[in-house]
Short mmCIF file of C-alpha atoms and ligand atoms in Angstrom, two decimals:
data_model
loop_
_atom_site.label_atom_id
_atom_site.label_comp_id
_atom_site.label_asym_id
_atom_site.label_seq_id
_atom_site.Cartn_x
_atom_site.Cartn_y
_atom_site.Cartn_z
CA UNK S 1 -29.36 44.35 -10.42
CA UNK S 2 -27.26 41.81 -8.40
CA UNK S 3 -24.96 39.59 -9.95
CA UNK S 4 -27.17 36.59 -9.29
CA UNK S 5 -30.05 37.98 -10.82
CA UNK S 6 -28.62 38.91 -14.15
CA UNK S 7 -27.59 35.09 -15.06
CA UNK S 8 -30.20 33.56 -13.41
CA UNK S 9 -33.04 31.68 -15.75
CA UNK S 10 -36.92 31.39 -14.41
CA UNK S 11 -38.58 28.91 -16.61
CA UNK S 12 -42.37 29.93 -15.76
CA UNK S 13 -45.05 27.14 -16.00
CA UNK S 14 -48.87 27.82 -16.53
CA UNK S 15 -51.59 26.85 -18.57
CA UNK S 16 -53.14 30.36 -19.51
CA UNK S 17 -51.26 32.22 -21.68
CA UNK S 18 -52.22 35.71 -20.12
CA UNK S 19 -50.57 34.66 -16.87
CA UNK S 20 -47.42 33.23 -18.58
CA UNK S 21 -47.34 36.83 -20.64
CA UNK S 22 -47.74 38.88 -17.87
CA UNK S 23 -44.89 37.26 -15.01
CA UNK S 24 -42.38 37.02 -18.06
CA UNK S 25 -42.77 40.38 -18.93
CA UNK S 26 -42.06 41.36 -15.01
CA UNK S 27 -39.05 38.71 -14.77
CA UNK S 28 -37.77 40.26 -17.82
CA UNK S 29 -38.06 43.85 -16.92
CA UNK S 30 -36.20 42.84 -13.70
CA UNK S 31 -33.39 41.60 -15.89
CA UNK S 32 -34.10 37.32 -15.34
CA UNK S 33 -33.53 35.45 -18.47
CA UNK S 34 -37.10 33.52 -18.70
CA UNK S 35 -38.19 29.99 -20.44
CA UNK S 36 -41.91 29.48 -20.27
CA UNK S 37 -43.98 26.14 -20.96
CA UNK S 38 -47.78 25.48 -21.16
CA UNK S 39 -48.26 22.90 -19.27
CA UNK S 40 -46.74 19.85 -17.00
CA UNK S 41 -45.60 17.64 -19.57
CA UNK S 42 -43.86 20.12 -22.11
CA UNK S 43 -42.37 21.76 -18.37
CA UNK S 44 -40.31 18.24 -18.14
CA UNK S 45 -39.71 17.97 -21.59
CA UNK S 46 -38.15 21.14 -21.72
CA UNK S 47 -36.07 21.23 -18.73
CA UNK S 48 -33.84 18.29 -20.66
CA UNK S 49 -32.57 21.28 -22.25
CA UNK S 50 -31.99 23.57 -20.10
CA UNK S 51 -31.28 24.15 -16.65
CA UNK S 52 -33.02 27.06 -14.39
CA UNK S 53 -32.27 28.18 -11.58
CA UNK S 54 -35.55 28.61 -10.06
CA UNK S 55 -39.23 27.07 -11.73
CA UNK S 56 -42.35 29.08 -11.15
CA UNK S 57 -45.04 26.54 -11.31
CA UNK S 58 -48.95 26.83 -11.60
CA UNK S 59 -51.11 24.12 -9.74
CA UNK S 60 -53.91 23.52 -11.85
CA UNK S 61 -52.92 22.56 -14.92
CA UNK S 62 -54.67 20.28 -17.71
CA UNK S 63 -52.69 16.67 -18.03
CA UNK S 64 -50.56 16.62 -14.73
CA UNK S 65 -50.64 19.36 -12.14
CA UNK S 66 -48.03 20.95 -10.28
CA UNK S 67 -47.64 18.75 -7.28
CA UNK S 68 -47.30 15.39 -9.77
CA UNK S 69 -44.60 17.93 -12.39
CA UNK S 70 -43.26 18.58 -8.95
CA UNK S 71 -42.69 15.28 -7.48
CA UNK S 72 -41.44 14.08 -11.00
CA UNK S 73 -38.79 17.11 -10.75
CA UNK S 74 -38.03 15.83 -7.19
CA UNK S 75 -37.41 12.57 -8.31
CA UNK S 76 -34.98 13.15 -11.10
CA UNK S 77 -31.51 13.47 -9.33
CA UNK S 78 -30.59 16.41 -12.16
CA UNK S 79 -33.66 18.27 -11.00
CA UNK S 80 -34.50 17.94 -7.42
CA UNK S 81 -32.77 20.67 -6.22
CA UNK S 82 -33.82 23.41 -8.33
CA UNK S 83 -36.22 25.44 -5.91
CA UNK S 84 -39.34 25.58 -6.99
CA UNK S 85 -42.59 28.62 -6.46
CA UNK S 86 -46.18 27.31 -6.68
CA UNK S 87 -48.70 29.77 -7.90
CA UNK S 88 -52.33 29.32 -7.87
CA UNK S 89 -55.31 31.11 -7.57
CA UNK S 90 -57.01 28.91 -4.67
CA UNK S 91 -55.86 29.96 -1.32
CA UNK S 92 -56.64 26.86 0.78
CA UNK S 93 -54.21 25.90 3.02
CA UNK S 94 -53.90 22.59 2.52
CA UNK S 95 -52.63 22.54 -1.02
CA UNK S 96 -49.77 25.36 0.54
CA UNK S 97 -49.24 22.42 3.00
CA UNK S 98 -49.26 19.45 0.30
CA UNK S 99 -46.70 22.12 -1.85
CA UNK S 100 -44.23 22.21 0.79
CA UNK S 101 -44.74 18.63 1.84
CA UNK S 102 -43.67 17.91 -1.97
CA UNK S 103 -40.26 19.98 -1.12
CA UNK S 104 -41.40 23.63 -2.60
CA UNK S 105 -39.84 26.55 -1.37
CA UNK S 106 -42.43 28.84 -1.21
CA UNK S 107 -46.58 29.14 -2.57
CA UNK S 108 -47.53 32.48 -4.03
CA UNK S 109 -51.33 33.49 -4.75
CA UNK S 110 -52.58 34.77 -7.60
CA UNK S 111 -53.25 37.67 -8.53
CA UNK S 112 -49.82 38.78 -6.89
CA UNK S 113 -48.55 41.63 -6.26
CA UNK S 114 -45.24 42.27 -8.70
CA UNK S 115 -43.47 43.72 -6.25
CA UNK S 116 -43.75 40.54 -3.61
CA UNK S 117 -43.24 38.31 -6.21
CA UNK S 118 -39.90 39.55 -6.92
CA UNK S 119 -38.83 40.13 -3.59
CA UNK S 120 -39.83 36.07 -2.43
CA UNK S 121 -38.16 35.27 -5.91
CA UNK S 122 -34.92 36.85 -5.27
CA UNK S 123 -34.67 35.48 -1.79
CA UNK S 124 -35.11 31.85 -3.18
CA UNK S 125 -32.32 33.08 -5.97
CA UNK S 126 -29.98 34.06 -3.19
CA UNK S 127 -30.49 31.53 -0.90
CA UNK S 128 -30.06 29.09 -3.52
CA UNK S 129 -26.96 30.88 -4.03
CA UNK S 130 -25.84 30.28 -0.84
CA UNK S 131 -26.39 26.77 -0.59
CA UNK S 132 -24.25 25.84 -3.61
CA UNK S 133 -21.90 28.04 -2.23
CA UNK S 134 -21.55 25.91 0.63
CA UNK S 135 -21.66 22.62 -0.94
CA UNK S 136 -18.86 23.56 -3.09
CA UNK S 137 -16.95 24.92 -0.01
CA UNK S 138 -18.48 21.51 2.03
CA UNK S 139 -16.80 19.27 -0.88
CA UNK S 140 -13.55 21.60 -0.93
CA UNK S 141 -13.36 20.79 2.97
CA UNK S 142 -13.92 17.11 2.47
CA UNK S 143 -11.34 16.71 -0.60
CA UNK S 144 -9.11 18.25 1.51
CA UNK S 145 -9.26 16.65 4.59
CA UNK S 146 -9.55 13.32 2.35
CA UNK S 147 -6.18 14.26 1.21
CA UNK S 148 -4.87 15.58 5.06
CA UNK S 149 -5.96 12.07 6.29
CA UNK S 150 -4.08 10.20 3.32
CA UNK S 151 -0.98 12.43 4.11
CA UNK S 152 -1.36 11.43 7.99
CA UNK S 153 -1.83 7.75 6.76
CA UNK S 154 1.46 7.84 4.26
CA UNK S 155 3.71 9.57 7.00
CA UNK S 156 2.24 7.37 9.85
CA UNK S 157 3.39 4.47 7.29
CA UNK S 158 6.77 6.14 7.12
CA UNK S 159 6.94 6.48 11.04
CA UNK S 160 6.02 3.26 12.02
CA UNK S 161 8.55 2.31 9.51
CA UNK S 162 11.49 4.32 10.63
CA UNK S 163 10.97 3.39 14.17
CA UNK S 164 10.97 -0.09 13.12
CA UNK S 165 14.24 -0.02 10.94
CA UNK S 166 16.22 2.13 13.31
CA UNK S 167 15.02 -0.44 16.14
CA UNK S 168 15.77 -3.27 14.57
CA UNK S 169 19.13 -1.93 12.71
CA UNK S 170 20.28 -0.78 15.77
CA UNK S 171 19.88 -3.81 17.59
CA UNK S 172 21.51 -5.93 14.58
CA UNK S 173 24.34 -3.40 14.44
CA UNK S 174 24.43 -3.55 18.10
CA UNK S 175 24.70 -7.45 18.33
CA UNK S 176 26.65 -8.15 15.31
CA UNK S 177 29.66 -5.38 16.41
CA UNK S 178 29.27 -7.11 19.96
CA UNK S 179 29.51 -10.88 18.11
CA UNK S 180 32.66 -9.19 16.22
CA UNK S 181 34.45 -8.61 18.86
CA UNK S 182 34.98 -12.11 20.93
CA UNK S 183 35.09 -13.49 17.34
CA UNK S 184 38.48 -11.86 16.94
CA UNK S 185 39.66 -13.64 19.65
CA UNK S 186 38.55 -17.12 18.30
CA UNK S 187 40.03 -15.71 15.06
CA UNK S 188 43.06 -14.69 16.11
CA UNK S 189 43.49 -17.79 18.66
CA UNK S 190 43.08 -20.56 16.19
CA UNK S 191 46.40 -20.11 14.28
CA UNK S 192 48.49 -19.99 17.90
CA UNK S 193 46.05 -22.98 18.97
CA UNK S 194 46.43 -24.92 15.98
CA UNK S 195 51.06 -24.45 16.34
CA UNK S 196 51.05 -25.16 19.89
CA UNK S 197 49.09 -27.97 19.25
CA UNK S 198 51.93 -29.36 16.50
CA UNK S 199 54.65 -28.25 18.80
CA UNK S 200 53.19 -30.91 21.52
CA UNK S 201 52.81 -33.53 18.86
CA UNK S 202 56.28 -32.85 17.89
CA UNK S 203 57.64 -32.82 21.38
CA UNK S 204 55.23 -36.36 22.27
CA UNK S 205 56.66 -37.69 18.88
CA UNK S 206 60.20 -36.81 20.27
CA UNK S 207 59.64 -38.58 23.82
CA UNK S 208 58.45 -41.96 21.56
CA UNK S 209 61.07 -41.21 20.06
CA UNK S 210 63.87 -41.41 22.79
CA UNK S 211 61.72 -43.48 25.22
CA UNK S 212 60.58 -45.77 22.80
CA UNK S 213 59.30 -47.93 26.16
CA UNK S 214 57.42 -45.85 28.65
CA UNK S 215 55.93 -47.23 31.92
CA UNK S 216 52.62 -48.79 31.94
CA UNK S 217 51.15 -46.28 33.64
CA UNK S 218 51.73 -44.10 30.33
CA UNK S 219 51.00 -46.96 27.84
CA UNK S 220 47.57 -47.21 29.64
CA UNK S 221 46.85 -43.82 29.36
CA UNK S 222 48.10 -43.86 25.56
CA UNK S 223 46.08 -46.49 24.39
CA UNK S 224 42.77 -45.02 26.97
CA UNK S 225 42.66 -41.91 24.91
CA UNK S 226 43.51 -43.25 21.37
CA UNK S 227 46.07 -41.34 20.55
CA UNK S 228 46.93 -42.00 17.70
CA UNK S 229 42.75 -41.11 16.51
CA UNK S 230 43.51 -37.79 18.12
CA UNK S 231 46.48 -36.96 16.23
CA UNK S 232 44.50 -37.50 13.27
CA UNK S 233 41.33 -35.83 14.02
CA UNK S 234 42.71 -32.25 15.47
CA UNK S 235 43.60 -30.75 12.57
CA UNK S 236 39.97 -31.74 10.90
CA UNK S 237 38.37 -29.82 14.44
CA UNK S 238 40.77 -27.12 13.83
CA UNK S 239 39.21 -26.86 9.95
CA UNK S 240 35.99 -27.32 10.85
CA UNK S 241 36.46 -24.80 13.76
CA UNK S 242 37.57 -22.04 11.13
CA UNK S 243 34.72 -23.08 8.71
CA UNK S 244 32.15 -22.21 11.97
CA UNK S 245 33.86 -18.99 12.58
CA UNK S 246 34.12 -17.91 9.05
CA UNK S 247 30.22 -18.60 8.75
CA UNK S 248 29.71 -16.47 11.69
CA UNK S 249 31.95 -13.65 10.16
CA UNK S 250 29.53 -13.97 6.93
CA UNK S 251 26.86 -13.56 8.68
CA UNK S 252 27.50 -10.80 11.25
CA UNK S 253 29.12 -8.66 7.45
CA UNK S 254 25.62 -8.85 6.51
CA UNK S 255 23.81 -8.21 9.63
CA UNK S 256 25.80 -5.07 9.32
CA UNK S 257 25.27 -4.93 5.75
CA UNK S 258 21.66 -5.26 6.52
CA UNK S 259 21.14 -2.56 9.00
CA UNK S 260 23.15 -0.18 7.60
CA UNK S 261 21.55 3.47 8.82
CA UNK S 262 20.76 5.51 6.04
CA UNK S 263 18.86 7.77 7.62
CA UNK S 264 18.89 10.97 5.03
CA UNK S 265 21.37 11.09 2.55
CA UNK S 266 21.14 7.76 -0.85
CA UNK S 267 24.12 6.54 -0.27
CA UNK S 268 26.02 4.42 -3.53
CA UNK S 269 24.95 1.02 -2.63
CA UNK S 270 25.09 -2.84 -4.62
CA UNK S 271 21.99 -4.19 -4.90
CA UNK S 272 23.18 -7.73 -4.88
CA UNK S 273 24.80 -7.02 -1.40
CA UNK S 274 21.58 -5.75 -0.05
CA UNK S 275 19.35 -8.65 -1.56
CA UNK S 276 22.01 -11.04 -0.21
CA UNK S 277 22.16 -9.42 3.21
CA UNK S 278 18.12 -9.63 3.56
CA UNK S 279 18.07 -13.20 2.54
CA UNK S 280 20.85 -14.03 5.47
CA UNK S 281 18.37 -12.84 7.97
CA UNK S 282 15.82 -14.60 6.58
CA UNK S 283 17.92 -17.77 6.63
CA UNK S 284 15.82 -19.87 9.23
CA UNK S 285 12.23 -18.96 6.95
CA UNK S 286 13.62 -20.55 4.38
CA UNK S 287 15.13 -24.22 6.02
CA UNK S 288 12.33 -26.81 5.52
CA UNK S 289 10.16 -28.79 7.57
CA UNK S 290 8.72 -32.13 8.17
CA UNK S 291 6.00 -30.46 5.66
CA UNK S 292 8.04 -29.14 3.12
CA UNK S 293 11.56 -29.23 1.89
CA UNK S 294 14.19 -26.10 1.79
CA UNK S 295 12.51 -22.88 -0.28
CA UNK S 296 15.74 -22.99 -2.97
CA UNK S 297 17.12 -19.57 -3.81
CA UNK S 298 17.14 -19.02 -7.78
CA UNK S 299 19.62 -16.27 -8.49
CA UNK S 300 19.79 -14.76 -11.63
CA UNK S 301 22.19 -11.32 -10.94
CA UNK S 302 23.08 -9.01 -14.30
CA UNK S 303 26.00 -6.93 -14.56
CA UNK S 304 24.84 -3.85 -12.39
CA UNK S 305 26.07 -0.73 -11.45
CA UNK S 306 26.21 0.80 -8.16
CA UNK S 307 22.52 2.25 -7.49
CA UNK S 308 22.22 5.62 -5.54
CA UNK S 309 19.57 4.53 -3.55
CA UNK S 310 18.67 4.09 0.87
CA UNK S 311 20.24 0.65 1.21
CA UNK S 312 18.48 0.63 4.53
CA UNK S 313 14.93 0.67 3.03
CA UNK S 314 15.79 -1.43 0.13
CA UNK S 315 16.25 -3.85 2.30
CA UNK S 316 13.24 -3.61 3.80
CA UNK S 317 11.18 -3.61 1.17
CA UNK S 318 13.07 -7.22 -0.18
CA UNK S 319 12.25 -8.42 3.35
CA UNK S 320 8.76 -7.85 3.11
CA UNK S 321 8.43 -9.41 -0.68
CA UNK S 322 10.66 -12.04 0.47
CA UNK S 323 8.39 -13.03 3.78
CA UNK S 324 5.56 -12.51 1.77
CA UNK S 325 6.58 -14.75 -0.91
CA UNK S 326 8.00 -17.30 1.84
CA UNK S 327 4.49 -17.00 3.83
CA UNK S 328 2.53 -17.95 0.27
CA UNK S 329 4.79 -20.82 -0.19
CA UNK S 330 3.44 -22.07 3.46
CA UNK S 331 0.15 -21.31 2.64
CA UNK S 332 0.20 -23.41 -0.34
CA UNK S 333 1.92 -26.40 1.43
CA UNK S 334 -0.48 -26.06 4.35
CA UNK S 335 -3.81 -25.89 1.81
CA UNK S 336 -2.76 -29.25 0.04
CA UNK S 337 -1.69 -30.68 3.44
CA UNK S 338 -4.95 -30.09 4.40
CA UNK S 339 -6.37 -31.55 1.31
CA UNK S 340 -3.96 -34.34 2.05
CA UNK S 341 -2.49 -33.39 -1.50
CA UNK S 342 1.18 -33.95 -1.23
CA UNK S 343 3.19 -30.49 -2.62
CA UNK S 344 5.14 -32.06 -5.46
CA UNK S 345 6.57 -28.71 -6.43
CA UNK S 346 9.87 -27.63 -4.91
CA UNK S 347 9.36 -24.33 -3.07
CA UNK S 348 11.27 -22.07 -4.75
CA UNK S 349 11.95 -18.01 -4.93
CA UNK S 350 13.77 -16.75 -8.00
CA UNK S 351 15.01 -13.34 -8.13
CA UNK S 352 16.39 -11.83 -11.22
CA UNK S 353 18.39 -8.11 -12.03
CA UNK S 354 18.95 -6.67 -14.98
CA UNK S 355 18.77 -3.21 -16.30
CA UNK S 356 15.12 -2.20 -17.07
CA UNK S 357 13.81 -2.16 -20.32
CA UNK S 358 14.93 1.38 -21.70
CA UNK S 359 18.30 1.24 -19.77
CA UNK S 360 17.47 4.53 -17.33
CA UNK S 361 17.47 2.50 -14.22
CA UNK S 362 17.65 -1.47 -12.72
CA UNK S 363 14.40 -4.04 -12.83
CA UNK S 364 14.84 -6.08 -9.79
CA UNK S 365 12.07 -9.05 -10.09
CA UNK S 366 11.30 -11.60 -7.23
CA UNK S 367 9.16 -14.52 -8.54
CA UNK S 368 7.68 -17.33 -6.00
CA UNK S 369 5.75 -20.47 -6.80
CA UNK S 370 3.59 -20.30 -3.82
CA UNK S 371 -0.03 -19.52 -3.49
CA UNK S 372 -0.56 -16.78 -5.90
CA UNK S 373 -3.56 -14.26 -5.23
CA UNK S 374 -7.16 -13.96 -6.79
CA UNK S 375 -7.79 -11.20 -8.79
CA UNK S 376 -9.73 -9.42 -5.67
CA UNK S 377 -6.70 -9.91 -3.65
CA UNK S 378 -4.47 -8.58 -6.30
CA UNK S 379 -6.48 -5.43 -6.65
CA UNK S 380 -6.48 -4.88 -3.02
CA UNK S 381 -2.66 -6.47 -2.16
CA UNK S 382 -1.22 -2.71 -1.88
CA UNK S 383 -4.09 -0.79 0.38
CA UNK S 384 -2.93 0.22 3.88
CA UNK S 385 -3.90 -2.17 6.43
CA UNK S 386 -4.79 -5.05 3.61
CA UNK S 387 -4.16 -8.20 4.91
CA UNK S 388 -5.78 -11.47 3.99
CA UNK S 389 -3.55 -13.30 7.14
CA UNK S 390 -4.82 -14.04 10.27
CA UNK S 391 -4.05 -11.77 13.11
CA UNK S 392 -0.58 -11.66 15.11
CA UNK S 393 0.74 -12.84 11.97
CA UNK S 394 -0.31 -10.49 9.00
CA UNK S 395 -0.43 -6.37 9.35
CA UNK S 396 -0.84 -5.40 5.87
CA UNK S 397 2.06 -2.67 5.54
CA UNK S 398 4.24 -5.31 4.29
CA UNK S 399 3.01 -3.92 0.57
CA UNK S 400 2.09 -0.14 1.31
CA UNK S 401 5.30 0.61 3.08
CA UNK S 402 7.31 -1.27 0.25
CA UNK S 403 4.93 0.50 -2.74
CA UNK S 404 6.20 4.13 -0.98
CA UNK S 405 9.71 3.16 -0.84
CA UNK S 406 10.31 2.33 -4.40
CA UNK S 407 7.39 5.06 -5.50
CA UNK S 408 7.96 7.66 -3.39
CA UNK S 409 11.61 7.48 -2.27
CA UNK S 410 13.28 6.33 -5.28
CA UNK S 411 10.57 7.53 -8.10
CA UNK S 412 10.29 3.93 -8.97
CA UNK S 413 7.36 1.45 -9.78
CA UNK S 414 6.43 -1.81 -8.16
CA UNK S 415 4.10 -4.15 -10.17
CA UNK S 416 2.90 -7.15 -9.30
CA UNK S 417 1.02 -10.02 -11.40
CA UNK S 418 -0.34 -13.47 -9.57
CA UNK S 419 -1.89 -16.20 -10.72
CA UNK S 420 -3.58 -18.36 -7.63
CA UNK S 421 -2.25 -21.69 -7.12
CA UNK S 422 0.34 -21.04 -9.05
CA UNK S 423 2.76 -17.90 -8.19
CA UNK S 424 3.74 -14.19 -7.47
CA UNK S 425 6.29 -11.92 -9.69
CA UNK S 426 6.83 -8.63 -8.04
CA UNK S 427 9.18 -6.30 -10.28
CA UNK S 428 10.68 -3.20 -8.90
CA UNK S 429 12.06 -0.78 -11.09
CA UNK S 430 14.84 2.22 -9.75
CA UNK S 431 15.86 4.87 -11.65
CA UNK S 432 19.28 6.11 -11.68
CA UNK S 433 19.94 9.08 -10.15
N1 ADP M 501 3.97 -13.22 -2.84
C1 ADP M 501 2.67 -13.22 -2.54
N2 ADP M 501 1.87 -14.27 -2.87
C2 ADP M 501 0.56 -14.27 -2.58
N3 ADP M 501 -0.08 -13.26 -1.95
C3 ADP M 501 0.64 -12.19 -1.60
C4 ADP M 501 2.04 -12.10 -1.87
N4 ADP M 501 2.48 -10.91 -1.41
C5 ADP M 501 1.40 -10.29 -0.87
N5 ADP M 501 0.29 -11.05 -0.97
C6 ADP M 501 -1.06 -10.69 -0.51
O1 ADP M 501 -1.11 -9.32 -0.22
C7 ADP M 501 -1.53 -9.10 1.14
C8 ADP M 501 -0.86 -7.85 1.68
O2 ADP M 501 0.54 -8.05 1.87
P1 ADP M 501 1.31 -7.16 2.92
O3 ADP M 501 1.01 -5.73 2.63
O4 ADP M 501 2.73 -7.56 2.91
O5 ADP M 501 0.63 -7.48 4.29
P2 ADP M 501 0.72 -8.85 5.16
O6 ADP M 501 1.86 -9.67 4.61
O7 ADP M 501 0.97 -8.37 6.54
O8 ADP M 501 -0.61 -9.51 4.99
C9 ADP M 501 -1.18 -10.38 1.84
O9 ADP M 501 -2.00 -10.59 2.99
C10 ADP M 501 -1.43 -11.42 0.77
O10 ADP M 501 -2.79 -11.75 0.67
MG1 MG M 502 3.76 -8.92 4.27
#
């Protein structure tokens, strides 16, 4: 006996109880485990119960007959595919061809031979066998190339995202180390500049002094240039001159801060820095318009430690909450400009650290009072490629690449809760270590 054979349950359905007597006691002798029923109805009852692996089932039966018991088994999702034998003593062809139109596997005639009977039956058995072999090997395929194609998706993600940080950091290194350099000679030219400049004052105030009454000539071209308004106003150009350059040194520390290369090893980094660095860059998103005024920056830092984290995509993942919050600020300014509502609210992005709740890592949470997001949106915010902004402006990695960053790279979390019209609150949370 085969090892399908000995689990596999025939529930036999027929009407006369000779019949039903006679094939169990063959299925039985051939080692089948075997339900029986009398007719149609008590068939379907029955087979709530239990669950066969092949039904042997007599046409003409009082109540329903086969083909309707049949068609009902068809139709019940739990049942269709159990293979079902007709048996019947009329050997027209048309009710073979009506059985296998109803999705039987095979139409035996009775009286039948034992021995063909159990040959056709173990076929069925084995190609049955065979088929939920391969379904189970079909779905194994399919969950794993479900997963292969995820995996493809997360590292595309990851690639798309490299190639964009290490283009963009370069270039930022690359222009803020050139910017450095002719800065230091504005730098270190301003202190000379601004002596020399007192020496000739001191030297003019000495010629007034000892030639109290130049030429005309000279008197003209005294009172022509106001000098006495330039005297004055140099050393204010001078200030204002270091204020510029000190502004540029600011921002070209952060550019560098910013674009930092990390590429494999979490370096010790502070947060603040790196929050502080994105928003720098961001600078010209947040200036306001003839529509709206200045998005205000709410700080609210905690006492932090140094994080070991990849400053590099940290920052990338504030940039894309920060544009994202910035862009549903807009949205929400353009919406009641449309409505020619006026946007009373001032746009505003608060961001708050503090250690997270149980003290194992840092809670970093960026708050904006811009458009918020329906529920559907919300559900949908982190997929790959969801975007609910029109094209050229939206891709919808903004959330997916940031979501792998703190998830994946830093065994983090990153929630976020919305209300619509009113606001975002994303909340990242790092572990330490
Ligand atoms: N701060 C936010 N306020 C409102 N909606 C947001 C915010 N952040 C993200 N979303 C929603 O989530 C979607 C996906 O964001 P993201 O992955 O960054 O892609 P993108 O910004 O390119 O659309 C956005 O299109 C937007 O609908
Ligand atoms: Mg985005």
């Amino acid at each position: 006996m085969t090892a399908i054979q000995e689990h596999s349950l025939i529930l036999v359905v027929d009407d006369t109880y000779t019949n039903l007597e006679i094939i169990s006691e063959v299925l039985k002798r051939s080692g089948f485990a075997v339900a029986t029923a009398h007719d149609g109805i008590s068939a379907l009852e029955k087979i709530e119960f239990i669950y066969p692996d092949l039904i042997l089932l007599d046409v003409m039966m009082p109540g329903i007959d086969g083909f309707e018991t049949c068609k009902r088994l068809k139709a019940n999702t739990r049942t269709s595919d159990i293979p079902i034998m007709f048996m019947t003593g009329v050997s027209d062809t048309d009710s073979k061809v009506h059985a296998l139109e109803l999705g039987a596997v095979d139409y035996i005639i009775k009286p039948f031979q034992e021995e063909e009977v159990l040959a056709r039956l173990k076929t069925h058995l084995q190609l049955r066998h065979l088929t939920k072999n391969l379904e189970t090997q079909v779905a194994e395929r399919t969950a794993a190339l479900t997963q292969a194609l995820r995996e493809l998706q997360e590292s595309q993600i990851q690639l798309v995202q490299r190639e964009k940080m290490s283009a963009l950091g370069n270039l930022v290194a690359g222009v803020a180390h050139e910017i450095n350099n002719p800065m230091g000679f504005i730098v270190g030219n301003l202190q000379p500049a601004k002596e020399h400049i007192q020496e000739l004052f001191r030297v003019l105030d000495l010629y007034q002094k000892y030639y109290p009454q130049p030429v005309p000539e000279l008197q003209q071209e005294i009172s022509n240039i106001d000098l006495d308004y330039i005297r004055a106003d140099l050393p204010n150009l001078i200030t204002s001159m270091r204020e510029g350059v000190s502004r540029i040194c600011d921002i070209t520390n952060s550019l560098r801060t910013f674009a930092r290369a990390d590429s494999d090893r979490k370096l010790e980094c502070n947060i603040h820095d790196c929050i502080d660095s994105t928003l720098v860059i961001l600078k010209h998103r947040l200036k306001g318009n003839s529509y709206r005024y200045d998005i205000q920056i709410v700080r609210d830092y905690g006492q932090l430690p140094l994080l070991q984290c990849y400053p590099g995509q940290l920052n990338q993942v504030f940039m894309n909450l920060f544009a994202n919050a910035i862009d549903a600020i807009e949205e929400l300014v353009e919406t009641n400009h449309h409505h020619s509502l006026t946007t009373h609210i001032s746009p505003t992005i608060w961001i708050r650290t503090s250690f997270n709740p149980d003290h194992t890592g840092i809670a970093i949470q960026i708050k904006d009072n811009g458009m918020g997001m329906s529920e559907e949106v919300h559900q949908k915010a982190f997929d790959y490629l969801f975007t609910t902004k029109p094209v050229g402006k939206g891709t919808g990695l903004g959330l997916s690449i940031a979501r792998q960053i703190i998830v994946e790279n830093h065994g983090g979390l990153l929630k976020a809760s919305s209300q619509i019209g009113v606001g975002t609150e994303f909340v990242i949370e790092i572990p330490f270590g």
